[in-house]
Amino acid sequence: MQLGLVTYNIAKDWDIETIIRKLEAARFSAVELRTTHKHGVEPSLSKEEREKVRERFTRSKVRLLSLGSTCEFHSADPAVRQHNIDVCKQFIELAHDLGCYGVKVRPNGFAPGVPHETTIKNIGQSLRQCGEHGARYGVEVWLEVHGRETAHPPYIHAMLKEANHPAVGACWNSYPTDLVEGSVKQYFDLLRPYLKSCHINELSNDKYPWRELFTLMRQTDYDRWTLCEVDESKEPDRFLGYYRALWTELNRA
């Protein structure tokens, strides 16, 4: 298991050179570039621009791991869902050109006035289309445990089960909704077969059982990245150094 960073929000105003320089200094080994941030890595990039970004990360110690899209598939309107599917496919093609593992997507709530089962089915079927496209490009689609109500892990499990595609998996998001009587084990076990990525946040928050989560990951041979997703800091270099130290301690057997 390794440590990386999501540019949301601590690095939202950093360009690519700044991201690489600061993450190398803090010994973070990967980054997920969230859409709309200053780095400017978007589907609108030309072929030449994509090659330049890929080459710059290849020369660094930081892996360009994934792209954080805001594609979501819960709308009751088929046209809106199709638009999000089309945008996700654009991110998948961009991810392929950049050498990324995956593209993060999300549910963002249930459609008003629509049975939850219908929304889960709509999301799952949309994910399957994205997964099929991703498989053609060697790119995974990661469903973030996200959104009001939809951050409930059993709902995420139902969406992934409906999708039923090997290129579609879960992105653990370290939410309070992960807990059952103070433990993450029940829902971790539920989503572990689908787990392809993980967002972590404030490791100093003792209301979340970080050591239990890290232990479960080690015990189940999770060998990917945990990605720091935190608020901005007035002293980001110091913060990232301390974050790395605390992550190392929590990850200690």
Coordinates of C-alpha atoms in Angstrom, one line a residue:
M1 CA 0.0 0.0 0.0
Q2 CA 1.3 3.4 -1.0
L3 CA 0.5 7.1 -0.3
G4 CA -0.7 9.5 -2.9
L5 CA -2.7 12.7 -3.2
V6 CA -6.0 13.9 -4.7
T7 CA -5.6 17.5 -5.9
Y8 CA -9.0 18.3 -4.2
N9 CA -8.6 20.7 -2.4
I10 CA -5.0 21.1 -1.0
A11 CA -3.5 21.2 -4.5
K12 CA -6.3 22.7 -6.5
D13 CA -4.3 25.8 -7.3
W14 CA -1.0 24.0 -8.3
D15 CA 0.2 23.5 -11.8
I16 CA 1.8 20.3 -12.9
E17 CA 5.3 21.4 -12.0
T18 CA 4.3 22.4 -8.5
I19 CA 2.4 19.2 -8.0
I20 CA 5.4 17.1 -8.9
R21 CA 7.9 19.2 -7.0
K22 CA 5.9 19.2 -3.7
L23 CA 4.9 15.5 -3.9
E24 CA 8.4 14.4 -4.6
A25 CA 9.7 16.4 -1.6
A26 CA 7.0 14.9 0.7
R27 CA 7.6 11.4 -0.7
F28 CA 4.0 10.9 -2.1
S29 CA 4.2 8.5 -4.9
A30 CA 1.1 9.2 -6.9
V31 CA -1.6 11.8 -7.7
E32 CA -5.2 11.8 -8.8
L33 CA -5.9 15.0 -10.8
R34 CA -9.4 16.3 -10.1
T35 CA -11.1 18.0 -13.0
T36 CA -11.4 21.9 -13.1
H37 CA -8.2 22.5 -11.2
K38 CA -5.3 24.6 -12.2
H39 CA -3.2 21.7 -13.6
G40 CA -5.5 21.9 -16.6
V41 CA -5.5 18.2 -17.4
E42 CA -8.8 17.8 -19.2
P43 CA -10.3 15.9 -22.2
S44 CA -9.8 19.1 -24.3
L45 CA -6.0 18.6 -24.4
S46 CA -4.6 18.0 -27.8
K47 CA -2.6 14.9 -28.7
E48 CA 0.7 16.8 -28.3
E49 CA -0.4 18.3 -25.0
R50 CA -1.3 14.8 -23.7
E51 CA 2.1 13.5 -24.7
K52 CA 3.8 16.4 -22.9
V53 CA 1.9 15.7 -19.7
R54 CA 2.6 12.0 -19.8
E55 CA 6.3 12.5 -20.5
R56 CA 6.6 15.0 -17.6
F57 CA 5.2 12.5 -15.1
T58 CA 7.3 9.7 -16.5
R59 CA 10.4 11.7 -15.8
S60 CA 9.2 12.3 -12.2
K61 CA 8.9 10.1 -9.1
V62 CA 5.2 10.7 -9.0
R63 CA 2.8 8.4 -10.9
L64 CA -0.1 10.0 -12.6
L65 CA -2.5 7.4 -11.2
S66 CA -6.0 8.6 -12.0
L67 CA -8.4 11.3 -13.1
G68 CA -11.0 12.6 -10.8
S69 CA -14.1 13.3 -12.9
T70 CA -17.4 14.6 -11.6
C71 CA -19.4 12.2 -13.9
E72 CA -22.6 11.0 -12.2
F73 CA -25.4 8.8 -13.4
H74 CA -28.2 9.2 -10.9
S75 CA -30.4 11.5 -13.0
A76 CA -33.9 10.4 -13.9
D77 CA -33.4 12.0 -17.3
P78 CA -31.9 9.5 -19.8
A79 CA -30.3 12.4 -21.8
V80 CA -28.5 13.7 -18.7
R81 CA -27.2 10.2 -17.9
Q82 CA -26.1 9.7 -21.5
H83 CA -24.2 13.1 -21.4
N84 CA -22.4 11.9 -18.3
I85 CA -21.5 8.6 -19.9
D86 CA -20.1 10.4 -23.0
V87 CA -18.0 12.7 -20.8
C88 CA -16.8 9.7 -18.8
K89 CA -15.7 8.0 -22.0
Q90 CA -13.7 11.2 -22.9
F91 CA -11.9 11.0 -19.5
I92 CA -11.3 7.3 -20.1
E93 CA -9.6 8.1 -23.5
L94 CA -7.6 10.8 -21.8
A95 CA -6.6 8.5 -19.0
H96 CA -5.4 6.0 -21.6
D97 CA -3.3 8.6 -23.3
L98 CA -1.7 9.7 -20.0
G99 CA -1.0 6.1 -18.7
C100 CA -3.5 6.3 -15.8
Y101 CA -5.0 3.3 -14.0
G102 CA -8.5 4.7 -13.7
V103 CA -11.1 7.4 -13.8
K104 CA -13.1 8.3 -10.7
V105 CA -16.9 8.8 -11.0
R106 CA -19.5 9.2 -8.3
P107 CA -23.1 9.0 -7.4
N108 CA -24.4 12.3 -5.9
G109 CA -27.7 11.3 -4.4
F110 CA -30.9 9.7 -5.4
A111 CA -33.2 11.1 -8.1
P112 CA -36.1 12.9 -6.4
G113 CA -39.4 11.0 -6.6
V114 CA -37.8 7.9 -8.1
P115 CA -37.6 4.6 -6.3
H116 CA -34.1 4.0 -5.0
E117 CA -34.0 0.6 -6.8
T118 CA -34.6 2.4 -10.2
T119 CA -31.8 4.9 -9.5
I120 CA -29.4 2.1 -8.5
K121 CA -30.3 0.2 -11.7
N122 CA -29.7 3.4 -13.8
I123 CA -26.3 4.0 -12.2
G124 CA -25.3 0.4 -12.5
Q125 CA -26.2 0.2 -16.2
S126 CA -24.4 3.5 -16.9
L127 CA -21.3 2.2 -15.1
R128 CA -21.4 -1.0 -17.2
Q129 CA -21.3 1.1 -20.4
C130 CA -18.4 3.1 -19.0
G131 CA -16.6 -0.1 -18.0
E132 CA -17.0 -1.6 -21.4
H133 CA -15.4 1.5 -22.9
G134 CA -12.7 1.5 -20.3
A135 CA -11.9 -2.2 -20.9
R136 CA -11.2 -1.4 -24.6
Y137 CA -8.6 1.2 -23.4
G138 CA -7.2 -0.6 -20.4
V139 CA -8.6 1.9 -18.0
E140 CA -10.7 1.2 -14.9
V141 CA -13.8 3.1 -13.7
W142 CA -13.8 3.8 -9.9
L143 CA -17.2 4.5 -8.2
E144 CA -16.6 6.8 -5.2
V145 CA -18.6 6.1 -2.0
H146 CA -20.1 9.5 -2.3
G147 CA -23.3 11.6 -2.1
R148 CA -26.1 12.2 0.3
E149 CA -27.7 8.9 1.0
T150 CA -25.8 7.2 -1.8
A151 CA -22.6 7.1 0.4
H152 CA -24.2 4.2 2.3
P153 CA -21.9 1.3 1.3
P154 CA -24.8 -1.2 0.7
Y155 CA -26.1 1.1 -2.0
I156 CA -22.7 1.3 -3.6
H157 CA -22.5 -2.4 -3.5
A158 CA -25.8 -2.7 -5.2
M159 CA -24.7 -0.3 -8.0
L160 CA -21.5 -2.3 -8.6
K161 CA -23.4 -5.6 -8.5
E162 CA -25.8 -4.1 -11.1
A163 CA -22.8 -2.9 -13.2
N164 CA -21.3 -6.4 -13.1
H165 CA -18.1 -5.5 -15.0
P166 CA -14.5 -6.3 -14.1
A167 CA -13.3 -2.8 -15.1
V168 CA -15.7 -1.2 -12.7
G169 CA -14.9 -1.0 -9.0
A170 CA -15.1 1.0 -5.8
C171 CA -13.2 4.0 -4.5
W172 CA -13.4 3.9 -0.6
N173 CA -14.0 7.4 0.6
S174 CA -13.5 7.3 4.4
Y175 CA -16.9 8.7 5.3
P176 CA -18.7 8.4 8.6
T177 CA -21.3 6.3 6.8
D178 CA -18.6 3.5 6.7
L179 CA -19.0 2.8 10.4
V180 CA -21.2 0.3 12.1
E181 CA -20.9 0.6 15.9
G182 CA -17.6 2.4 15.5
S183 CA -16.0 -0.2 13.1
V184 CA -15.5 -0.2 9.3
K185 CA -15.1 -4.0 9.1
Q186 CA -18.6 -4.9 8.0
Y187 CA -18.8 -2.5 5.1
F188 CA -15.1 -2.9 4.2
D189 CA -15.7 -6.6 3.8
L190 CA -18.8 -5.8 1.7
L191 CA -16.8 -3.6 -0.7
R192 CA -13.4 -5.2 -0.6
P193 CA -14.0 -7.5 -3.6
Y194 CA -14.6 -4.3 -5.7
L195 CA -11.9 -2.1 -4.1
K196 CA -9.7 -0.4 -6.6
S197 CA -8.8 2.9 -5.0
C198 CA -9.1 4.6 -1.6
H199 CA -9.5 8.3 -0.5
I200 CA -8.4 9.1 3.0
N201 CA -8.7 12.5 4.7
E202 CA -7.9 13.9 8.2
L203 CA -5.9 11.2 9.8
S204 CA -5.8 13.1 13.1
N205 CA -9.6 12.6 13.4
D206 CA -9.9 10.0 16.1
K207 CA -13.6 9.5 15.3
Y208 CA -12.7 7.4 12.3
P209 CA -10.9 4.1 13.0
W210 CA -7.9 4.6 10.7
R211 CA -5.7 1.9 12.2
E212 CA -8.5 -0.6 11.7
L213 CA -8.9 0.4 8.1
F214 CA -5.2 0.2 7.4
T215 CA -5.0 -3.1 9.1
L216 CA -7.9 -4.5 7.1
M217 CA -6.2 -3.3 3.9
R218 CA -2.9 -5.0 4.8
Q219 CA -4.6 -8.2 5.9
T220 CA -6.5 -8.4 2.5
D221 CA -3.4 -7.6 0.5
Y222 CA -4.5 -4.2 -0.8
D223 CA -1.5 -3.1 -2.8
R224 CA -2.6 0.1 -4.4
W225 CA -2.7 3.7 -3.2
T226 CA -4.5 5.5 -0.4
L227 CA -5.0 9.1 -1.7
C228 CA -4.9 12.0 0.7
E229 CA -8.0 14.3 0.0
V230 CA -7.9 17.2 2.4
D231 CA -8.7 20.9 2.7
E232 CA -6.2 23.6 1.7
S233 CA -3.3 24.5 4.1
K234 CA -1.4 27.7 4.6
E235 CA 1.7 25.6 5.0
P236 CA 1.2 22.7 2.5
D237 CA 4.8 21.5 2.6
R238 CA 4.8 21.2 6.4
F239 CA 1.3 19.6 6.3
L240 CA 2.3 17.0 3.7
G241 CA 5.4 16.1 5.7
Y242 CA 3.4 15.6 8.9
Y243 CA 0.7 13.7 7.0
R244 CA 3.3 11.3 5.6
A245 CA 4.6 10.7 9.1
L246 CA 1.2 10.0 10.5
W247 CA 0.2 7.7 7.6
T248 CA 3.4 5.7 8.1
E249 CA 2.6 5.3 11.8
L250 CA -1.0 4.2 11.2
N251 CA 0.2 1.8 8.5
R252 CA 2.6 0.1 10.9
A253 CA 1.8 -3.5 11.8

